C-alpha cells in the first residue's frame, strides 16, 4: 500500500527526452502556510528570500506529499547531474465555460481523435482538466495512465489512415473551441521582461544580498568612500547585466513576434473555408497553402507538393521539396510508415513556403501537427530561453572557496567577540566590531572582478568577428582538448567543382569524360540522369536548389522550364521540364519531364525521380546517391566487377563521388505516378556510372589543424560524406599525420544465424614504410614518453558502424573513441550522440560546423562554433562571421587567457581578504583597527584598480602545448594561496611583535602623555607639532598606533607585489608590461606607498592616521616587503608554475589523471593486442571478444560470468565526475 502511495506521488515527465523531469505531488496545508508567513514576517522577509533561492524548501515547508492525482502543487526535478528543482501550481480548465455545448456523457468522446489525451484527461461530469505549465509547455493529467502528458500536438500513434480520414476534412467548430481551451494559443510569445523584474532577480543573487549587508555595516561605521565606490561598481555591473538581458529579450521577442500575426485559411468541417489569425490554430486543423507564406505551426502535407526554405532549421537556404503523406490502410504510426524520412512530409514552423504545386484534387492542404512551443521553432526558442546549465569546475570551486573564506570570517567573528567581551566593551560596539571582521573575508568586488575578465575577452572576440551569446562559456574554451569539425563547408569549400563522369556500358566502366576539356557532356542515360535527378526549382526565372545539384545540372548544359500543362491536367503536382541548352551536346530527346520526386535525405543517402522523355509512352526512373547505397538497388549483373577498386581510386584522391542508376517502367495513365510506392520504384535498377566532383580544402584549414596539433588539441572529423573521401581529406589536411596507420572499423548488425560483428581493416599506407614507426603523439596534455605509446593509429568508421557498436559492442566504444579520428556518413542525431560520448570520457569538446546538420552537436558541445549566420545557429554559444576554422584557435587562445585571468583575480582577491583579515585581527587584539583612509587606499587605489585592469592583458599569440589548470582546488593554486598566506602571517605577526621591542615604542592609546613627551626621539622632522595623537583615545576602534603604522605599508606593498606575481604572462597571456594601464597603476601605487612611508609631511601623516617613525625602521619595513616579494615571486614562478617539476612529482608519487580518456590511453598503451587489425570479432562468442551493452540487455539475460566480463569498463559520466 505504501509502495503504491509512493508510486502515485512520483512520475516522470518527457521520459527519454532531453528535457526529462521527475514530478512529485504535494498538497498545501493552511497551518504550515500560516506558520511560514509568520516566520517570514519575524525575519523581515528572510525566509521568503531563502525560499526564492531554494524552491524545494518552500514546497517542503508549506505542503505535505500526496498522490499526483490530488496535488495542488508539484515539485519538478531535472534528471541530469544538476538536479535542479522547480515549483509549479496545478491549475484547472473548465470546459463548461465554453459557449458551445459539451457532452457530459462519460462514454462519449469530446474530440474525434481516438488517440488524443484530451479524451483521457477530462473529468466528467465536472468537465474539468488538471494542468501544469512547465518551460512554456502545457501538460494535462491523464486519468487513465496516471501521468501528466503534453498537449498542443497530434499524438505520434496516429496512422497515415487516421490523419487522412480523421482530420482530412477539417475539425468542427465545437472541437476547435475545446482544443483551443486545452492546448492554448498557437503563439511563441517571448515576454520582454520588465526592467524592475530583471533588477530584482539580479539584486536577489545571494552574493549581492551579502554585499548589501556588508556595505550597510561599513556605511554605518563611516567607511563611506569605498562603500560608495563598491555601490557604484555594483550598480554599473547590475545595470550592464540587466541591459544585456533586456537586449537579448527584445531581440528574441522581435525574432518570433511576426510568427504570431499570420493570417491563414483553414477548412472547417461542414462550413468550408474560413480565414483566421494563426494564434487560433489547433492541432488537427486543415491548412490551405495558397503560395508564398511563413508557416505558423508544424504541419504534415496531405495533398499537393510544396517547396520550402528551411534555412531557419538547417542553416542552409536551400529549397526543399515536401511530398504528401501517403494514404495507407495499415495502423502503424505515421512516422514509421516506411523506411523513409518522415520529415519530407512535414512543414516546420518558421520555415518559408516559396512555391506550392497543387495536385489535380484541389489546393495544397496540410494538417496542423504541433502548435506554439511544441513546434520546431518553439523548441529552438525554448533552447535559448532555458539553456543547458553550465557545470564548469571553476565556478563550483569558486563557490567552495568562498564558503571557506566565509567560514574564516565566522572564526574571526567569534575571535572578535571574545576579545571585546574580555575587555568589557559595550555589547553594541562588540557586535559591530565582530561583524566588521566577518565582512573582511569575502571581497565585495569579487563578482564584478570575475565578470570584467569575461567582458574583456568578449570584446576581443568581437574584434575577430566571433560573437557569443553565452559569455560564461569563454572560460570553458580555455579547457578544450578535443575539437570536432564538420567537413563540407567547414574544412573544405562550400561549392564543388565538376571533375568528370565515368559512364558504364555492358557492365564495364568506360573512359572518363573530363569537364576540364571544355567539351559538352555526351548524350546518354548518364546525361539524362544528371539533367533530371535533382531537387532544383525554377523560382522567378532563376534556378535554385542544393549547390551540388546546381553544379551537376550546369555540367549538362541543359535548361529548365516550368510546369508542363499536360502533366498538371493529369493531376501530377511536381512536374517541370528539362530541355537541351544551346551549348548542350546534340540529343535525340527534345525534353525530359520530371513527373515525381522522392527527395534526398541524409538518412537515406539517395534520391530518385520519375521522368518521361518527350515522344515516349513509358516512364523512366533515375536514382542518384552515395555509391555504396545506390548499388544496393541495382541488379548485380549491371554493376561492374571492379566497382570497389574504381570507387576507391577516386575517393582516395579526395574526390566526392556520386553514383547513378536507371530503369524503365510501363504505366497505363500518367496519374498513376502519384500512387507508385518508393519501394517499387527503387528496385531492380541498372547501374549507369559515376559523377566525380572536387571538394577543395579551404586555404586556412591545414595551418589551423597544424596549430591545434602542435598545441596537443585533438581534432576529429564528423561528416555526412563518404568514408574514404573523409580519410583522404583528413590526410590532405594533416588531421591524420603522414606515416600514421588508419584502421577502418566496420560493424554489421546481427543476422538470423550470425551475431553482430566488427571488422578491423588496416588501410594500406601510401607513404614510405620507413615512416610507419612514427610514435603516437597523443591528444591532450600527456606526460607519458613516446616510447610508452604504441604506433600512431587512427580509427575511421561510418555512422552505420557507429550505431551497431553503440548497440552491440558498447564496451568497445571508449577504446575506439580515444583514437577515433574520422566518423563518416553520420546523421545529425549521431553527431550529437558522438559529442556526448566524448564528453563522457571527460574530454572538453568543441564543435565547429556550418550549422546545416550540426545544430544538435553545436548545442551539445562545451563550445559550439557555428560558421552560419542563419536563425538555426542562434542556439549555438558562438558564431563566427568569418566562414573558416581560424575562429577555433582564436577562441581557445581567448578562453585560456580569460581562464588564467579569472584564476589570477580570484587568487589575488582571496589573498587580499586573508591579508586584510590577518592585519585587522592583530590590531583587534589591542582594540584597534586601520584608519578609513588606510583602508581606502588599499581598497580603491590598489585592489579595485587592479581587479578592473588585471584581466585586460591580451592572449598570447601562440597556443601552448598544454592547457591551464581547470580547477581552483588544484595543488598549485591552493599551495599558492596557502604559502602566500603563510608568508603574510609570518611577516605581519613578526612585525606586530618586533615593533613592540623597539626602544622608542609606546602603546599610544594607553600612554598618550608618554608618546607626546618622547615624540622628538622618533620623528625625523623636528618642526612637527605635538598633535600626532589624532583620534587615539581609550575607546574601542582607536586607530593611531605604531602597530598600524608598521602593518599598513607592509600589507599595502604586499597587495601590489601579489598583483604582479599573479599576473603571469607567457604561455597563456602576453607579458605584463603589454598591459599598459595595469602596469602604470601598479607602479603608481607602489610609488605612492613608498612616498607616504618616507615622507614627513604632517598633512599626509595626520590624514592617513600614521605615526612618523625613525628612518631605519621605515627602511627595514621596505626591505622586509622586498624580501617577501622575492620569496613570493620565486615560489610562484620557479616552483608552483614549474610544469616540469609538477610532472616529475606526479611521476615519482604515482599520481595519474582521473580523466576517463587518460585511463583508457594508459590501459591501451599496455595492451599488446591493441589495436586489432585485419580481423573480425563477433558479439557473444564466449571469448575475450564478448561485449555487453547494459542499455540493450537486462541483467537477468546475462550469465554472471559474462556480466563480470562486460562490466570491466564501466563508464562514469563526465558531468557526474565534475
Coordinates of N, CA, C and O in Angstrom, one line a residue, residues 855-921:
X855 N 23.4 21.5 -35.8 CA 22.8 22.3 -34.7 C 22.8 21.5 -33.4 O 23.1 22.1 -32.4
X856 N 22.4 20.3 -33.4 CA 22.3 19.5 -32.2 C 23.7 19.3 -31.6 O 23.9 19.5 -30.4
X857 N 24.7 19.0 -32.4 CA 26.1 18.8 -31.9 C 26.7 20.1 -31.4 O 27.4 20.2 -30.4
X858 N 26.3 21.3 -32.0 CA 26.8 22.6 -31.6 C 26.3 22.9 -30.2 O 27.0 23.5 -29.4
X859 N 25.0 22.6 -30.0 CA 24.4 22.8 -28.7 C 25.0 21.9 -27.6 O 25.1 22.3 -26.4
X860 N 25.3 20.7 -28.0 CA 25.7 19.6 -27.0 C 27.1 19.9 -26.6 O 27.5 19.6 -25.4
X861 N 28.0 20.4 -27.5 CA 29.4 20.6 -27.1 C 29.6 21.6 -26.0 O 28.7 22.5 -25.8
X862 N 30.8 21.6 -25.4 CA 31.1 22.6 -24.4 C 31.2 24.0 -25.1 O 30.9 25.0 -24.5
X863 N 31.7 24.0 -26.3 CA 31.9 25.2 -27.1 C 31.5 24.9 -28.5 O 32.3 24.3 -29.2
X864 N 30.3 25.3 -28.9 CA 29.8 25.1 -30.2 C 30.1 26.4 -31.0 O 29.6 27.5 -30.6
X865 N 30.7 26.3 -32.2 CA 31.0 27.4 -33.0 C 30.4 27.2 -34.4 O 30.7 26.4 -35.1
X866 N 29.4 28.1 -34.6 CA 28.7 28.0 -35.9 C 29.3 29.0 -36.9 O 29.6 30.1 -36.6
X867 N 29.5 28.5 -38.1 CA 30.0 29.3 -39.2 C 28.9 29.9 -40.1 O 29.1 30.5 -41.1
X868 N 27.7 29.7 -39.6 CA 26.5 30.1 -40.3 C 25.8 31.2 -39.5 O 25.7 31.2 -38.3
X869 N 25.2 32.2 -40.2 CA 24.5 33.3 -39.5 C 23.0 33.0 -39.6 O 22.2 33.9 -39.3
X870 N 22.6 31.9 -40.1 CA 21.2 31.6 -40.2 C 20.5 31.5 -38.8 O 21.2 31.3 -37.8
X871 N 19.2 31.6 -38.8 CA 18.5 31.6 -37.5 C 18.7 30.3 -36.7 O 18.7 30.3 -35.5
X872 N 19.0 29.2 -37.4 CA 19.1 27.9 -36.7 C 20.3 27.9 -35.8 O 20.4 27.2 -34.8
X873 N 21.3 28.8 -36.1 CA 22.5 28.7 -35.3 C 22.5 29.7 -34.1 O 23.5 29.8 -33.4
X874 N 21.3 30.3 -33.9 CA 21.3 31.2 -32.7 C 21.4 30.5 -31.4 O 21.8 31.0 -30.4
X875 N 21.1 29.2 -31.4 CA 21.3 28.4 -30.2 C 22.7 28.0 -29.9 O 23.0 27.4 -28.9
X876 N 23.6 28.2 -30.9 CA 25.0 27.9 -30.7 C 25.7 29.0 -29.9 O 25.4 30.1 -30.1
X877 N 26.5 28.6 -28.9 CA 27.1 29.6 -28.0 C 27.9 30.6 -28.7 O 28.0 31.8 -28.3
X878 N 28.6 30.2 -29.8 CA 29.5 31.1 -30.5 C 29.1 31.1 -32.0 O 28.8 30.0 -32.6
X879 N 29.2 32.2 -32.7 CA 29.0 32.3 -34.1 C 30.1 33.2 -34.7 O 30.5 34.2 -34.2
X880 N 30.8 32.6 -35.7 CA 31.8 33.3 -36.4 C 31.4 33.9 -37.8 O 30.8 33.1 -38.5
X881 N 31.6 35.2 -38.0 CA 31.2 35.7 -39.3 C 32.2 35.5 -40.3 O 32.0 35.7 -41.5
X882 N 33.4 35.0 -39.9 CA 34.4 34.5 -40.9 C 34.2 33.0 -41.1 O 34.4 32.3 -40.2
X883 N 33.8 32.7 -42.3 CA 33.4 31.3 -42.6 C 34.6 30.3 -42.8 O 34.6 29.6 -43.8
X884 N 35.5 30.3 -41.9 CA 36.6 29.3 -41.9 C 36.9 29.0 -40.4 O 36.5 29.6 -39.5
X885 N 37.8 28.0 -40.3 CA 38.1 27.5 -38.9 C 39.2 28.2 -38.2 O 39.6 27.8 -37.1
X886 N 39.6 29.4 -38.7 CA 40.5 30.2 -38.0 C 40.0 30.7 -36.6 O 40.7 31.0 -35.7
X887 N 38.6 30.7 -36.5 CA 38.0 31.2 -35.3 C 38.3 30.2 -34.1 O 38.3 30.6 -33.0
X888 N 38.6 28.9 -34.4 CA 38.8 27.9 -33.3 C 40.0 28.3 -32.5 O 39.9 28.4 -31.3
X889 N 41.2 28.4 -33.1 CA 42.4 28.8 -32.2 C 42.2 30.2 -31.5 O 42.6 30.3 -30.4
X890 N 41.5 31.1 -32.2 CA 41.3 32.4 -31.6 C 40.5 32.2 -30.3 O 40.8 32.8 -29.3
X891 N 39.4 31.4 -30.4 CA 38.6 31.2 -29.3 C 39.3 30.5 -28.2 O 39.1 30.8 -27.0
X892 N 40.1 29.5 -28.5 CA 40.8 28.7 -27.5 C 41.9 29.7 -26.8 O 42.0 29.6 -25.6
X893 N 42.5 30.5 -27.6 CA 43.5 31.4 -27.0 C 42.8 32.4 -26.0 O 43.3 32.6 -24.9
X894 N 41.7 33.0 -26.5 CA 41.0 33.9 -25.6 C 40.4 33.2 -24.4 O 40.4 33.7 -23.3
X895 N 40.0 31.9 -24.6 CA 39.5 31.2 -23.4 C 40.5 30.9 -22.4 O 40.3 31.0 -21.2
X896 N 41.7 30.5 -22.9 CA 42.8 30.3 -22.0 C 43.2 31.5 -21.2 O 43.5 31.5 -20.0
X897 N 43.3 32.6 -21.9 CA 43.7 33.9 -21.3 C 42.7 34.3 -20.3 O 43.0 34.7 -19.2
X898 N 41.4 34.2 -20.6 CA 40.3 34.5 -19.7 C 40.3 33.6 -18.5 O 40.1 34.1 -17.3
X899 N 40.6 32.4 -18.7 CA 40.6 31.4 -17.6 C 41.8 31.7 -16.6 O 41.6 31.8 -15.4
X900 N 43.0 32.0 -17.2 CA 44.1 32.3 -16.3 C 43.9 33.6 -15.6 O 44.2 33.8 -14.4
X901 N 43.3 34.6 -16.3 CA 42.9 35.9 -15.7 C 42.0 35.7 -14.5 O 42.1 36.3 -13.4
X902 N 41.0 34.8 -14.7 CA 40.0 34.5 -13.7 C 40.7 33.9 -12.4 O 40.4 34.3 -11.3
X903 N 41.6 33.0 -12.7 CA 42.3 32.4 -11.6 C 43.2 33.4 -10.9 O 43.3 33.5 -9.6
X904 N 43.9 34.3 -11.7 CA 44.7 35.3 -11.1 C 43.9 36.3 -10.2 O 44.3 36.6 -9.1
X905 N 42.8 36.8 -10.7 CA 41.9 37.7 -10.0 C 41.4 37.0 -8.7 O 41.4 37.6 -7.6
X906 N 41.0 35.7 -8.9 CA 40.5 35.0 -7.7 C 41.5 34.9 -6.6 O 41.3 35.1 -5.4
X907 N 42.7 34.5 -7.0 CA 43.8 34.3 -6.1 C 44.1 35.6 -5.4 O 44.4 35.7 -4.2
X908 N 44.2 36.7 -6.2 CA 44.5 38.0 -5.7 C 43.5 38.4 -4.7 O 43.9 38.9 -3.6
X909 N 42.2 38.3 -5.0 CA 41.2 38.7 -4.1 C 41.1 37.9 -2.8 O 40.8 38.4 -1.7
X910 N 41.4 36.6 -3.0 CA 41.5 35.7 -1.8 C 42.6 36.2 -0.9 O 42.4 36.3 0.4
X911 N 43.8 36.5 -1.5 CA 44.9 36.9 -0.7 C 44.6 38.3 0.0 O 45.0 38.6 1.1
X912 N 44.0 39.1 -0.8 CA 43.6 40.5 -0.3 C 42.7 40.3 0.9 O 42.9 41.0 2.0
X913 N 41.7 39.4 0.9 CA 40.9 39.2 2.1 C 41.6 38.6 3.2 O 41.5 39.0 4.4
X914 N 42.5 37.6 2.9 CA 43.3 37.0 4.0 C 44.3 37.9 4.7 O 44.4 38.0 5.9
X915 N 45.0 38.7 3.8 CA 46.0 39.7 4.4 C 45.2 40.7 5.3 O 45.7 41.1 6.4
X916 N 44.1 41.2 4.7 CA 43.4 42.3 5.5 C 42.8 41.7 6.8 O 42.8 42.3 7.8
X917 N 42.3 40.4 6.7 CA 41.8 39.7 7.8 C 42.9 39.6 8.9 O 42.7 39.8 10.1
X918 N 44.1 39.2 8.5 CA 45.2 39.0 9.4 C 45.6 40.3 10.1 O 45.7 40.3 11.3
X919 N 45.8 41.3 9.3 CA 46.2 42.6 9.9 C 45.2 43.2 10.8 O 45.5 43.6 11.9
X920 N 43.9 43.1 10.4 CA 42.8 43.6 11.3 C 42.7 42.8 12.6 O 42.5 43.3 13.6
X921 N 42.8 41.5 12.5 CA 42.8 40.6 13.6 C 43.8 40.9 14.7 O 43.6 41.0 15.9

